CSV table of N, CA and C in Angstrom, one decimal:
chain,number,residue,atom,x,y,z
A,11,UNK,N,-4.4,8.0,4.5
A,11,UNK,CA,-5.2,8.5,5.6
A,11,UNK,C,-6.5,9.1,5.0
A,12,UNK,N,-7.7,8.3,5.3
A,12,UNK,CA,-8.9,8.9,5.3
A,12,UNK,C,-9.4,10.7,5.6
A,13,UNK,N,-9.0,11.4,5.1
A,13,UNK,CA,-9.1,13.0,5.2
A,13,UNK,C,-10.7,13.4,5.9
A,14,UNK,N,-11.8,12.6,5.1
A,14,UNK,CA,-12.8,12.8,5.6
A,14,UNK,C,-13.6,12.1,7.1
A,15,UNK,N,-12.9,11.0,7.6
A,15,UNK,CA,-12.9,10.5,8.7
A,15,UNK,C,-12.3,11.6,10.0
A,16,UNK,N,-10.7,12.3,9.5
A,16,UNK,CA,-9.6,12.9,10.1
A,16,UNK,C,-10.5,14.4,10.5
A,17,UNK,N,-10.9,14.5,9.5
A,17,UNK,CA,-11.8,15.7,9.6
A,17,UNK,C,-13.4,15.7,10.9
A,18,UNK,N,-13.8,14.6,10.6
A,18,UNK,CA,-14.9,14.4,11.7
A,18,UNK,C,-14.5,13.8,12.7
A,19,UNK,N,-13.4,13.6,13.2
A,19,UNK,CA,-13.1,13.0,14.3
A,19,UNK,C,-12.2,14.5,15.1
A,20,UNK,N,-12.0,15.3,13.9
A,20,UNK,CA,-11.3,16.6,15.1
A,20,UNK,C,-12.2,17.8,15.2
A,21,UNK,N,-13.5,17.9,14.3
A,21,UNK,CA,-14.8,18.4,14.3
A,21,UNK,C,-15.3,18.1,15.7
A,22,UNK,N,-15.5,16.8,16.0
A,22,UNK,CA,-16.2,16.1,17.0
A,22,UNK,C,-15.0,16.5,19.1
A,23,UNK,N,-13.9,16.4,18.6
A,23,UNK,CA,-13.1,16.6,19.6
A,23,UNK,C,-12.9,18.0,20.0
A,24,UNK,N,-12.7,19.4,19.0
A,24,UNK,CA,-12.8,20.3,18.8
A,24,UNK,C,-14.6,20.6,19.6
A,25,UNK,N,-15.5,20.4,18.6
A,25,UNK,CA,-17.0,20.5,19.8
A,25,UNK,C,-16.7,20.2,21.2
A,26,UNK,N,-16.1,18.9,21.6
A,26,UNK,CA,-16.4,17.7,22.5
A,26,UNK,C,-15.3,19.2,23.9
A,27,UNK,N,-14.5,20.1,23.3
A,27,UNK,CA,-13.6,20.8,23.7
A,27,UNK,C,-14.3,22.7,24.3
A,28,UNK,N,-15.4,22.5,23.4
A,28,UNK,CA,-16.3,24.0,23.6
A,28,UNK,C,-15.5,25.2,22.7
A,29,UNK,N,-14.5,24.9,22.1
A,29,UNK,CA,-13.6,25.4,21.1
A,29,UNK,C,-14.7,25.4,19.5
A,30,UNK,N,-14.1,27.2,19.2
A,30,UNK,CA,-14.8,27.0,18.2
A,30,UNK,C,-13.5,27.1,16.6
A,31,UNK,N,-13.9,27.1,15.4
A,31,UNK,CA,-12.6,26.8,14.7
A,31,UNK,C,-11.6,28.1,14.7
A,32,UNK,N,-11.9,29.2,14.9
A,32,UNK,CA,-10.8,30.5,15.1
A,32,UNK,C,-10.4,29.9,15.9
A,33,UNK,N,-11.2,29.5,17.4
A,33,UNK,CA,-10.1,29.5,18.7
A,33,UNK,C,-8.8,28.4,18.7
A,34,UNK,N,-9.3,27.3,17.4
A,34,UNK,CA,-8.4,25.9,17.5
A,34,UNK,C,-7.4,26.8,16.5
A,35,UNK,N,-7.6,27.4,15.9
A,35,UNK,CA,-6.9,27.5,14.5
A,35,UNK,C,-5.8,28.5,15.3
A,36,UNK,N,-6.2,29.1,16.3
A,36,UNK,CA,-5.5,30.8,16.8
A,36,UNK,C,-4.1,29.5,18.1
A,37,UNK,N,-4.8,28.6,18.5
A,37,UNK,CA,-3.9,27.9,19.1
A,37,UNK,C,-2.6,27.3,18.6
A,38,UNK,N,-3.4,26.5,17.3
A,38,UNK,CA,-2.4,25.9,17.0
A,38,UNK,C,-1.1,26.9,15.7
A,39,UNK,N,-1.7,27.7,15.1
A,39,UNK,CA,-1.1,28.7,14.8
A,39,UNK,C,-1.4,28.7,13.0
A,40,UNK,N,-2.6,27.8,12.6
A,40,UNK,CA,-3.1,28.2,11.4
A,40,UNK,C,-4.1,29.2,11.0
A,41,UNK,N,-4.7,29.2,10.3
A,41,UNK,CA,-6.0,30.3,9.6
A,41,UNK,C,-7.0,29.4,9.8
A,42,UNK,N,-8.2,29.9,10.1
A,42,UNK,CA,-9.4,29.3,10.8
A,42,UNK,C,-9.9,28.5,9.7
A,43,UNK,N,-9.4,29.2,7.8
A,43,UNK,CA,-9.9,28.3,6.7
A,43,UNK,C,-9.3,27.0,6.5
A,44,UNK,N,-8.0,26.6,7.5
A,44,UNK,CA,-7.7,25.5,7.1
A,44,UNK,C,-8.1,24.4,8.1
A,45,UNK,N,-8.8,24.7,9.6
A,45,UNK,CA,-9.3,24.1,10.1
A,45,UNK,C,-10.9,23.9,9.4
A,46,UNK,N,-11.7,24.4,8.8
A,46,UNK,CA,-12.7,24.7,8.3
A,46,UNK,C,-12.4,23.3,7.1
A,47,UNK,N,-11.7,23.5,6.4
A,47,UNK,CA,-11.3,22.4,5.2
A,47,UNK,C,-11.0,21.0,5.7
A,48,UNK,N,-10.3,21.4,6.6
A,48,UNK,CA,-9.9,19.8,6.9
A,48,UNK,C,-11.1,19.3,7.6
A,49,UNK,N,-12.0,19.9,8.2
A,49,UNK,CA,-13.1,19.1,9.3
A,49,UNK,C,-14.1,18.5,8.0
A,50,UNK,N,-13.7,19.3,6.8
A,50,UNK,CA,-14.7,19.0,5.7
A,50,UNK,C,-14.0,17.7,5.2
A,51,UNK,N,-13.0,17.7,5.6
A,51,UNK,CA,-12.4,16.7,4.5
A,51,UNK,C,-11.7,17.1,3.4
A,52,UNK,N,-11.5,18.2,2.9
A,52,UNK,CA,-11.0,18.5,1.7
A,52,UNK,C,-9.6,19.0,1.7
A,53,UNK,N,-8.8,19.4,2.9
A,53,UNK,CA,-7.6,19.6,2.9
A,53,UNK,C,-7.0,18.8,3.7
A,54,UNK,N,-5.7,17.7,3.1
A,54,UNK,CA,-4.5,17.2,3.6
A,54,UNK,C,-3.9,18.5,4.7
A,55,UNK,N,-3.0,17.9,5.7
A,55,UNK,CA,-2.7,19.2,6.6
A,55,UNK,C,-1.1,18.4,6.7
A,56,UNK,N,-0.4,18.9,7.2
A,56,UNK,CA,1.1,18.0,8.0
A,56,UNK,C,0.8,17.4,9.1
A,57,UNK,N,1.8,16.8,9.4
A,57,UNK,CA,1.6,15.7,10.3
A,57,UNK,C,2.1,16.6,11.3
A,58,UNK,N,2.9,17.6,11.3
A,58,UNK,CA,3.2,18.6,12.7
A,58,UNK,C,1.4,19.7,12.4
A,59,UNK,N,1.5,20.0,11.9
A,59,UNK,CA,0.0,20.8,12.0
A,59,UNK,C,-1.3,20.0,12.9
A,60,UNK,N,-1.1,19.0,12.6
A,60,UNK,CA,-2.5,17.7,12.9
A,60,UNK,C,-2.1,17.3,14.1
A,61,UNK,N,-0.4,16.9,14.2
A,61,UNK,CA,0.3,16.4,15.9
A,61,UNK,C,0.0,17.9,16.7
A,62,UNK,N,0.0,19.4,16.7
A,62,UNK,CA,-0.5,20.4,17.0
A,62,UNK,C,-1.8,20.5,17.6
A,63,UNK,N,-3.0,20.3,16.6
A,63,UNK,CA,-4.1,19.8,16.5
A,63,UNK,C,-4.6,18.8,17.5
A,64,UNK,N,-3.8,17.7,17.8
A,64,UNK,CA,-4.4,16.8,18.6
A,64,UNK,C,-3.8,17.4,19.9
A,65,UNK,N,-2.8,17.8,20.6
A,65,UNK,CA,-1.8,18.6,21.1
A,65,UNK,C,-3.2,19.5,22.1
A,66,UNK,N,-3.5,20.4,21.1
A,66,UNK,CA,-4.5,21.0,21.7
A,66,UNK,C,-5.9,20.8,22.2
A,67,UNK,N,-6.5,19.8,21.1
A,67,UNK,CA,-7.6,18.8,21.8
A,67,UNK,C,-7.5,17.9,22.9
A,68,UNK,N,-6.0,17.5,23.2
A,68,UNK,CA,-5.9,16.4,24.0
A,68,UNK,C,-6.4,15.1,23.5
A,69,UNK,N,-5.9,15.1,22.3
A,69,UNK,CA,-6.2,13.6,21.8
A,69,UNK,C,-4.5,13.1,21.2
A,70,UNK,N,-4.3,12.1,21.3
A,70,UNK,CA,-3.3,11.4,20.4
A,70,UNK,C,-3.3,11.8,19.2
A,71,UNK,N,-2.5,11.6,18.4
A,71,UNK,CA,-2.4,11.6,16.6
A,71,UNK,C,-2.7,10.6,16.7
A,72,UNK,N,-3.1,9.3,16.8
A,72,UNK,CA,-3.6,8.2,16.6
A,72,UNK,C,-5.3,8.6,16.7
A,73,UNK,N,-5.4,8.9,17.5
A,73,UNK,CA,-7.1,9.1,17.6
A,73,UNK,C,-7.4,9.7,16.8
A,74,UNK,N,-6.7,10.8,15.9
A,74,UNK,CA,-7.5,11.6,15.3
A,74,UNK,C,-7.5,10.9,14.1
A,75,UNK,N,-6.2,10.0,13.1
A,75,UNK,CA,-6.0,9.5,12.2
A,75,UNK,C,-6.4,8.2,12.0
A,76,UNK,N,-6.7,7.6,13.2
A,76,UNK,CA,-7.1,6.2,13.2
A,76,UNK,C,-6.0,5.0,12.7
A,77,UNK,N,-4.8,5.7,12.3
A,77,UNK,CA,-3.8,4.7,11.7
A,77,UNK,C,-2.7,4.7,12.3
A,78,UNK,N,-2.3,3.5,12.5
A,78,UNK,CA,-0.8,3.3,13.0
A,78,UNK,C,0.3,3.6,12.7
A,79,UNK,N,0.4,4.6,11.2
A,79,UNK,CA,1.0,4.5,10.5
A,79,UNK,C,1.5,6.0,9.7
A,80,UNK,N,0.6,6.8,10.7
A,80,UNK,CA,0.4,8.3,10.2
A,80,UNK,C,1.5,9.2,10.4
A,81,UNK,N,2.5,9.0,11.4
A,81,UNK,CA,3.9,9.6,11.7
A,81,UNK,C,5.0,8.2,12.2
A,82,UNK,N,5.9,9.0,12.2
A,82,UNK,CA,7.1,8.1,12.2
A,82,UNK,C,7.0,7.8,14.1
A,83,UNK,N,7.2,7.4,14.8
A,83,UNK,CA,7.5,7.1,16.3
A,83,UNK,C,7.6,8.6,17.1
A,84,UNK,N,8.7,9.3,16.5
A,84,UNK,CA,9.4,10.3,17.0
A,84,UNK,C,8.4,11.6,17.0
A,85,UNK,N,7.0,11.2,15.9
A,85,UNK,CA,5.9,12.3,16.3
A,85,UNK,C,4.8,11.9,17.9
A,86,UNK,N,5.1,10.7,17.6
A,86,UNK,CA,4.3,10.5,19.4
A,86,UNK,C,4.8,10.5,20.5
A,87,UNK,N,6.5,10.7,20.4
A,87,UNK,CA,7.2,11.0,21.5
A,87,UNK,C,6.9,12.6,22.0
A,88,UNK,N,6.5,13.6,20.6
A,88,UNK,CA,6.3,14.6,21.3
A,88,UNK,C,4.6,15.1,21.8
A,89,UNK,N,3.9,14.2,21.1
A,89,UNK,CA,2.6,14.5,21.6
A,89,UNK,C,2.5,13.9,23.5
A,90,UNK,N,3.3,12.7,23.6
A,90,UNK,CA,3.4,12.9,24.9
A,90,UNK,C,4.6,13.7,25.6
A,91,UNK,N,4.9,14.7,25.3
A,91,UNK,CA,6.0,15.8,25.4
A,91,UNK,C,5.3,17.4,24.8
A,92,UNK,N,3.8,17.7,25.8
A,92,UNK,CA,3.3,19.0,25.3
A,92,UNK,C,4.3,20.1,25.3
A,93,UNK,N,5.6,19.9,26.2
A,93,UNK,CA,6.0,21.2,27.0
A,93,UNK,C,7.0,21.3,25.6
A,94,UNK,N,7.3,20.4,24.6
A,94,UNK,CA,8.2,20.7,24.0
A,94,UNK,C,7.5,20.9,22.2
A,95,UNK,N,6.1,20.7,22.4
A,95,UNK,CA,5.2,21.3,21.2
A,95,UNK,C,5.0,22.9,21.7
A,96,UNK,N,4.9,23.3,22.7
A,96,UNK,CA,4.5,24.7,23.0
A,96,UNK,C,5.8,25.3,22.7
A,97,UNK,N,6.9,25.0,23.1
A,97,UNK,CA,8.2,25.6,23.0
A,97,UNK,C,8.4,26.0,21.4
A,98,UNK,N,7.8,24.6,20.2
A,98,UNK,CA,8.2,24.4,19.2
A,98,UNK,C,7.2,25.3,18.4
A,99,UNK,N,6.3,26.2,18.9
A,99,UNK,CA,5.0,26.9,18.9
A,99,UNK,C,5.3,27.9,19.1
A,100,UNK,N,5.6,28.8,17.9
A,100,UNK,CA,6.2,30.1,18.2
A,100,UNK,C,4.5,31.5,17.9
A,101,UNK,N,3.8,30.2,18.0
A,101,UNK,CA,2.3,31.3,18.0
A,101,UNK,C,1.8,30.8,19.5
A,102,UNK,N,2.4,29.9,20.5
A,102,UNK,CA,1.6,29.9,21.4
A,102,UNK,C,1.8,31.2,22.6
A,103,UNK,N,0.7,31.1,23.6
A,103,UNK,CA,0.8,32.8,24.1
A,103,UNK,C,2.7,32.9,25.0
A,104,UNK,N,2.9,34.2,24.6
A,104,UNK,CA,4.0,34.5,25.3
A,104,UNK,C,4.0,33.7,26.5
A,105,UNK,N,3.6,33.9,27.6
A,105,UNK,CA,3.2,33.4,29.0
A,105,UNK,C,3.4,31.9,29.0
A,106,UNK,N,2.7,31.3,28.4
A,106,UNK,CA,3.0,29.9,28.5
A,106,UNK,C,4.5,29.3,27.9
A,107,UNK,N,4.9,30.1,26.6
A,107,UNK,CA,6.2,29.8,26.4
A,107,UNK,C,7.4,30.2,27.3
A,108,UNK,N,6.9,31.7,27.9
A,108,UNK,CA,8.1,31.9,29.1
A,108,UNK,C,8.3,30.9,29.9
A,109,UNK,N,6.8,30.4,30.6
A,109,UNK,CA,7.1,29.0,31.4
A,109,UNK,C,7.7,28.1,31.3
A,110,UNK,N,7.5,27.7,29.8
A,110,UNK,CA,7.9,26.7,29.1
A,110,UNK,C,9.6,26.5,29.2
A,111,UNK,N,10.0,27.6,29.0
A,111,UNK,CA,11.7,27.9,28.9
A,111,UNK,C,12.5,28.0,30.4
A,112,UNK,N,11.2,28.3,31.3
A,112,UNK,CA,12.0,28.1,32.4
A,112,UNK,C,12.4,26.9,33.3
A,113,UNK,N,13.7,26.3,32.8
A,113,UNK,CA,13.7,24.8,33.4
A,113,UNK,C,14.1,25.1,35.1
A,114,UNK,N,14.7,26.0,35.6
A,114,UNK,CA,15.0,26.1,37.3
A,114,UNK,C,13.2,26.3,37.5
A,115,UNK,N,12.5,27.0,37.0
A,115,UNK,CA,11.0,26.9,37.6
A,115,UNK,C,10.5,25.5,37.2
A,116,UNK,N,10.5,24.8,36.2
A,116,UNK,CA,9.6,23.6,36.1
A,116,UNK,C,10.0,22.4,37.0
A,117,UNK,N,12.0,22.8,37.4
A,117,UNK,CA,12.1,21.5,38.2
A,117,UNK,C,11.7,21.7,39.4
A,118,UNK,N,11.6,22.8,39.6
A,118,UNK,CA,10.8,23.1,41.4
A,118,UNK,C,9.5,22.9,41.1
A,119,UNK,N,8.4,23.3,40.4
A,119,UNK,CA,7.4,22.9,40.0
A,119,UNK,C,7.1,21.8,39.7
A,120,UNK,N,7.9,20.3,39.1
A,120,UNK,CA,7.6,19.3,38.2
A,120,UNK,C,6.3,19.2,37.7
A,121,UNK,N,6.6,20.0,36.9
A,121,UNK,CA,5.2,20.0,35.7
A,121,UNK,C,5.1,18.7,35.2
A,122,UNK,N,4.0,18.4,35.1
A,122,UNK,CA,4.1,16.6,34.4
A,122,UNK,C,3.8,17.2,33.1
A,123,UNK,N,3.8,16.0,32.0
A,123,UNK,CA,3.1,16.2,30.6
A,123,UNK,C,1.7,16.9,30.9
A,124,UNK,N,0.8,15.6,31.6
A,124,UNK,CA,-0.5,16.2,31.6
A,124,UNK,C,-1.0,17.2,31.7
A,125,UNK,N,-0.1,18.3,32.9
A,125,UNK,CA,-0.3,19.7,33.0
A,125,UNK,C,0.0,20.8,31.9
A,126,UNK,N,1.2,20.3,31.3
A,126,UNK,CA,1.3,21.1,30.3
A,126,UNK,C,0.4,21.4,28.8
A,127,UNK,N,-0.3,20.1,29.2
A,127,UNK,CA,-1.3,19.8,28.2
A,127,UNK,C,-2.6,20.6,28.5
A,128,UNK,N,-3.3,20.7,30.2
A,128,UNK,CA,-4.0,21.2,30.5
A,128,UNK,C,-3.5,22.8,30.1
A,129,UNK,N,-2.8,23.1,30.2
A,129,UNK,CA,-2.4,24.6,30.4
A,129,UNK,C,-2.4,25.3,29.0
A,130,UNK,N,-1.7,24.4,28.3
A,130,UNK,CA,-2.3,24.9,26.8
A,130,UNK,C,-3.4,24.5,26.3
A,131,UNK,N,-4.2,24.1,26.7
A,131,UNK,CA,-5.7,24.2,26.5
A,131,UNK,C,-6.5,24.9,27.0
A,132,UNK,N,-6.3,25.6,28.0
A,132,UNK,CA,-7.2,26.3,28.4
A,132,UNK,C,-7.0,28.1,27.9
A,133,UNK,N,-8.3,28.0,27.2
A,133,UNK,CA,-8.4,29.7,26.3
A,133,UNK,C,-8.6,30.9,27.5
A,134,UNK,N,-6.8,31.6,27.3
A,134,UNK,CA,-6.5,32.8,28.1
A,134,UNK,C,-6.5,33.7,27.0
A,135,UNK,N,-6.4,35.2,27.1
A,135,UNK,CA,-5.9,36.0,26.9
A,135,UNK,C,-4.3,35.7,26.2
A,136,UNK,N,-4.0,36.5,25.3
A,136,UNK,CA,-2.3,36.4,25.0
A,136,UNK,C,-1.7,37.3,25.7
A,137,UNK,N,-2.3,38.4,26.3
A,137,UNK,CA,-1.2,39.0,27.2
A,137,UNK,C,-1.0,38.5,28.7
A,138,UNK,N,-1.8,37.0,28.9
A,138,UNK,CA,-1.3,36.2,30.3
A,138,UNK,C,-0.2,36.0,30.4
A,139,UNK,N,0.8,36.2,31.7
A,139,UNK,CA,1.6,36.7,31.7
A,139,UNK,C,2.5,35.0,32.5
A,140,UNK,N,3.7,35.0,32.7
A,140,UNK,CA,3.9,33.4,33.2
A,140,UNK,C,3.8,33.3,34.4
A,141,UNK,N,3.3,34.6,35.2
A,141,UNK,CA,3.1,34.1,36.7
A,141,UNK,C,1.2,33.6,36.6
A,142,UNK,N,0.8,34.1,35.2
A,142,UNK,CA,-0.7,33.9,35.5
A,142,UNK,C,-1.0,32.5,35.0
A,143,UNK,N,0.2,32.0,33.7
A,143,UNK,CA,0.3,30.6,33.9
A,143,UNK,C,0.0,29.8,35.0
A,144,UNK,N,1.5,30.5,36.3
A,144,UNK,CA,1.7,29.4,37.4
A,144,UNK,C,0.3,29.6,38.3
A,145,UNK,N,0.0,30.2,38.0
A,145,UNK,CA,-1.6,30.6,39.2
A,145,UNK,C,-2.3,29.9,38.6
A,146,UNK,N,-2.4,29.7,37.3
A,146,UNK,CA,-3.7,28.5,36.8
A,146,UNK,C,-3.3,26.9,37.0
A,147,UNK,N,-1.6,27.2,37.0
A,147,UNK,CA,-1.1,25.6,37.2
A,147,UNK,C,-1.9,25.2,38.5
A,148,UNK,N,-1.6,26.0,39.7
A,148,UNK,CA,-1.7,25.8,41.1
A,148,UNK,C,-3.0,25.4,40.9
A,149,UNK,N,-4.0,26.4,40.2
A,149,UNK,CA,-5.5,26.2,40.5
A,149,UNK,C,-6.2,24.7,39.8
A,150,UNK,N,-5.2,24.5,39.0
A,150,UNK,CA,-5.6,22.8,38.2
A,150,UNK,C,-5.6,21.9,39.2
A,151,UNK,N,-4.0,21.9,39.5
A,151,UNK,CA,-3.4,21.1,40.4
A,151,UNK,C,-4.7,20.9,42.0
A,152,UNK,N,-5.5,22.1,42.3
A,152,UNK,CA,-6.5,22.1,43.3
A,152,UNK,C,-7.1,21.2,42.7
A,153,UNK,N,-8.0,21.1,41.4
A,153,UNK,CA,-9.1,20.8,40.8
A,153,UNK,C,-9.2,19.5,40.5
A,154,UNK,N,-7.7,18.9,39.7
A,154,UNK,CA,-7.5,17.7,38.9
A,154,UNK,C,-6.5,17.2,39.6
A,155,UNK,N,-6.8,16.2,39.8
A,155,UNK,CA,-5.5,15.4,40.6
A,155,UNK,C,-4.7,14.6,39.1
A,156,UNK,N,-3.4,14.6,39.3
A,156,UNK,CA,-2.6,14.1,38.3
A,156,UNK,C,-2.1,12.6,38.3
């Protein structure tokens, strides 16, 4: 894997996002110096750190890596499975993981992937609470059709 391509393609998605590298780094649950390194090119990361990473930009691990070859299958089953990266995200906010856990609310809700993906993207507060989740769900769902 080209490090210094990997790096300017999640520099560019990260901008393309209005995210600056604390905010990506505070999401996905590293130190702001290792998002800082890698956009440089100089730091290898894990393929769960970078599946994280794309996770939160809304990009594939393919797009950010450019290779077919970069995780095994069973890492793109969860990139299209946000609700079970957030779960596996023991830094993402309280609020969204409570949601997350609640399967009698998501089957009345049917949260799709896409939403879950929206919902961790968008930079709240950590003390948003899971009913302020479902208030932003409702307010997407106004905004974005799925």
């Amino acid at each position: 894997m080209d490090t210094k391509l990997v790096g300017q393609r999640v520099k560019r998605a990260r901008e393309a996002k209005g995210l600056t590298q604390y905010q990506l780094a505070e999401r996905v649950g590293v130190g702001q110096s290792v998002i800082s390194r890698l956009e440089r090119g100089e730091k290898n990361v894990m393929v769960e750190t970078l599946r994280d990473i794309a996770i939160v930009l809304g990009r594939s691990l393919d797009e950010l890596t450019a290779s077919g070859i970069a995780a095994p299958a069973s890492e793109y089953a969860v990139v299209a499975d946000p609700r079970a990266a957030i779960l596996s995200n023991y830094e993402a906010p309280p609020g969204l993981r409570d949601l997350a856990m609640d399967n009698a609310l998501i089957e009345a809700l049917q949260i799709a992937p896409e939403e879950w993906a929206r919902l961790a993207a968008v930079p709240l507060p950590r003390d948003v609470s899971k009913q302020g989740y479902m208030q932003l769900l409702v307010t997407l769902r106004a905004i974005v059709s799925v």
